[in-house]
GROMACS .gro file of C-alpha atoms in nm:
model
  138
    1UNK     CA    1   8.243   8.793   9.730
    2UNK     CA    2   8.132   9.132   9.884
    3UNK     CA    3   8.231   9.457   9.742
    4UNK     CA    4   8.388   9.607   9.991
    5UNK     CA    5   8.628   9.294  10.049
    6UNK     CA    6   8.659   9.308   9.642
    7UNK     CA    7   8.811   9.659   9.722
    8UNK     CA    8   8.981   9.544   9.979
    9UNK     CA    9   9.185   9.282   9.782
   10UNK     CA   10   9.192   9.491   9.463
   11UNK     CA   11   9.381   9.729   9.658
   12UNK     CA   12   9.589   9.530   9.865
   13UNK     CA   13   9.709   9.339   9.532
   14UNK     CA   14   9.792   9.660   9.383
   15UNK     CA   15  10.025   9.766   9.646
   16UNK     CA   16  10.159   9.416   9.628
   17UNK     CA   17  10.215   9.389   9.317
   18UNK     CA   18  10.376   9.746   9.301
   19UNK     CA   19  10.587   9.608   9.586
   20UNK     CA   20  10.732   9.335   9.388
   21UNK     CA   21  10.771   9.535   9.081
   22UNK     CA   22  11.006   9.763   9.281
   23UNK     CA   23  11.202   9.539   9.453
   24UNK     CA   24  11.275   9.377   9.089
   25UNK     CA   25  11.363   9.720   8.968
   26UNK     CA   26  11.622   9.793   9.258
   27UNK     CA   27  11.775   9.440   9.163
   28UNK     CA   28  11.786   9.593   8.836
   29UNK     CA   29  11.942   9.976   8.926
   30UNK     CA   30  12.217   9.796   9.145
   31UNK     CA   31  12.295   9.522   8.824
   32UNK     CA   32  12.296   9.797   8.574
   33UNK     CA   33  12.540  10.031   8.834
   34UNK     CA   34  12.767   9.786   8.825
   35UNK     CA   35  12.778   9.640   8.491
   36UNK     CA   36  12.800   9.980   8.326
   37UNK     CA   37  13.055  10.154   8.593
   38UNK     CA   38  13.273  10.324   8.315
   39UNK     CA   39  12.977  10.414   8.107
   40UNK     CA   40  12.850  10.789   8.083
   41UNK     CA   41  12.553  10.958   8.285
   42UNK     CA   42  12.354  10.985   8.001
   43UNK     CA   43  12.382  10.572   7.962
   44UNK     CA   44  12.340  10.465   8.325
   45UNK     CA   45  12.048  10.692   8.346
   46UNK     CA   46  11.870  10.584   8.007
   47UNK     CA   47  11.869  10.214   8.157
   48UNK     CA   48  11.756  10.302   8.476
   49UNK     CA   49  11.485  10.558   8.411
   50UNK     CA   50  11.322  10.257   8.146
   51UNK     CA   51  11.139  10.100   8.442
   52UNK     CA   52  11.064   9.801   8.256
   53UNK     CA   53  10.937   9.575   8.570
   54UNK     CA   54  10.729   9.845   8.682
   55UNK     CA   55  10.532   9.899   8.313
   56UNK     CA   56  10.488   9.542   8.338
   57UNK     CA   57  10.383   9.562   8.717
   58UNK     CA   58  10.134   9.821   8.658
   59UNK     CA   59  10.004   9.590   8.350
   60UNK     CA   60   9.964   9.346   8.619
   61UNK     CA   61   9.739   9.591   8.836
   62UNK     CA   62   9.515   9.687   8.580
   63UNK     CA   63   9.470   9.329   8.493
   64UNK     CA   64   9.412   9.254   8.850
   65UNK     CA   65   9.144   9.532   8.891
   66UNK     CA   66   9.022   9.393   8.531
   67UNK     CA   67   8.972   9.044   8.718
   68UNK     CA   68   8.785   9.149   8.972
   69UNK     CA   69   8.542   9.386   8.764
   70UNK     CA   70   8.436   9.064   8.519
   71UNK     CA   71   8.455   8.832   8.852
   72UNK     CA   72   8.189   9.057   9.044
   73UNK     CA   73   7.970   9.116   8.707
   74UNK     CA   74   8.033   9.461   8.654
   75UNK     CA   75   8.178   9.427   8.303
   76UNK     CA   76   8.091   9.129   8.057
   77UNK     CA   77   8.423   9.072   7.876
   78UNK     CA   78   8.803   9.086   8.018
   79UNK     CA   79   8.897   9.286   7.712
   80UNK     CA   80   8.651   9.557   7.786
   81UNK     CA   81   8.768   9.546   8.170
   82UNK     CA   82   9.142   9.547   8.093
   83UNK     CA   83   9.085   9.869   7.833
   84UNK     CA   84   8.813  10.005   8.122
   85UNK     CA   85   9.072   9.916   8.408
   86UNK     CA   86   9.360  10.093   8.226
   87UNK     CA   87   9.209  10.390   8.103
   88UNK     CA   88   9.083  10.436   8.468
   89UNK     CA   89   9.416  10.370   8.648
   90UNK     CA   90   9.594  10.604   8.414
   91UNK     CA   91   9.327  10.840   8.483
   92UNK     CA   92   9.219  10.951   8.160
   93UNK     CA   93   8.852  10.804   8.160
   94UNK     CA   94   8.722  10.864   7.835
   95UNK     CA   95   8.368  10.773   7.928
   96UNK     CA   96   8.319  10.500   7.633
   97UNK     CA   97   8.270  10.257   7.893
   98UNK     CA   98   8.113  10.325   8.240
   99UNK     CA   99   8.015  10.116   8.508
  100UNK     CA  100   7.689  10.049   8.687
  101UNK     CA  101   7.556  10.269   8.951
  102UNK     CA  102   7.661   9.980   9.226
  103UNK     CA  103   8.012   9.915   9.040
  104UNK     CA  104   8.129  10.328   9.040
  105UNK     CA  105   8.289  10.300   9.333
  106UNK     CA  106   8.568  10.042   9.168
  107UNK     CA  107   8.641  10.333   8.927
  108UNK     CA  108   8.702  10.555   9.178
  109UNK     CA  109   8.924  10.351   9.346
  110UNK     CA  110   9.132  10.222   9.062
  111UNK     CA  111   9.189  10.579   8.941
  112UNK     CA  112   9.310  10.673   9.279
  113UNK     CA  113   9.539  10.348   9.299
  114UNK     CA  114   9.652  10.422   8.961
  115UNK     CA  115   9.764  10.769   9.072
  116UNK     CA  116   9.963  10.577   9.368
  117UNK     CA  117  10.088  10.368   9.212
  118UNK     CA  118  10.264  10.565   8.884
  119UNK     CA  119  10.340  10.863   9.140
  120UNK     CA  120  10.568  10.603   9.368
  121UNK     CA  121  10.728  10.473   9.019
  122UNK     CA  122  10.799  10.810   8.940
  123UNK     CA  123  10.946  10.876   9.271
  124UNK     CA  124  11.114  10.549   9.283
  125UNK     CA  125  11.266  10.605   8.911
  126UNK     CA  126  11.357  10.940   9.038
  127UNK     CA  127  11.532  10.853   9.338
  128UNK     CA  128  11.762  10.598   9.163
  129UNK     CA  129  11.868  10.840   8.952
  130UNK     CA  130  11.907  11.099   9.153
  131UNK     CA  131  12.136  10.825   9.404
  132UNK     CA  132  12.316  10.752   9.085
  133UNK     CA  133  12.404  11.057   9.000
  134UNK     CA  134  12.495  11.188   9.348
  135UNK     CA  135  12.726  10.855   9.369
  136UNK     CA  136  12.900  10.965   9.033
  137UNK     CA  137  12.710  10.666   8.889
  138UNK     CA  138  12.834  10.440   9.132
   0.00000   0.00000   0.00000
């Protein structure tokens, strides 16, 4: 497999994997609205702003981008991809592990998916709080 259609696919399972993880998390905000109804703000909005299939979801990217870095050589182990992957896509990049001159560019791009990807959660978590609350909870 190429590099560029490595990208391509990294990328395009990111978003669809983000996809699914907030479709699963509306399910979620629209259960939880109606099963706690008579509960206070400060409960409705503690369950929704957990996010629990998106964490999970975005465990799911960095695995994915993990996959392809040990499937296209440019990391020996899937432990030291995963760690690589998710210290990338949260954008921290400590440096302890780098990639290949011909491999940077997968760095790059997972730090800018990352960005995506926990910017739309936080808009998404925001937003169905913000609807919650502007419903009266509802």
């Amino acid at each position: 497999m190429g590099r560029f259609a490595a990208i391509l696919l990294a990328v395009t399972g990111t978003v669809a994997l983000q996809v699914v993880a907030q479709a699963v998390v509306l399910a979620c905000v629209r259960l939880i609205g109606r099963r706690t109804r008579g509960a206070s703000e400060l409960r409705r909005t503690f369950w929704i702003s957990l996010g629990i299939p998106l964490f999970f979801g975005h465990f799911a990217q960095v695995g994915l981008w993990a996959g392809f870095l040990v499937l296209l050589g440019a990391l020996r182990t899937y432990d030291d991809a995963f760690y690589f992957s998710l210290v990338t896509f949260a954008t921290l990049g400590y440096g302890d592990i780098v990639l290949a001159p011909g491999y940077r560019i997968f760095g790059a791009l997972g730090a800018t998916c990352g960005s995506l990807m926990l910017g739309w959660s936080t808009a998404l978590i925001f937003a169905a709080i913000s609807r919650g609350v502007d419903r009266g909870g509802a």
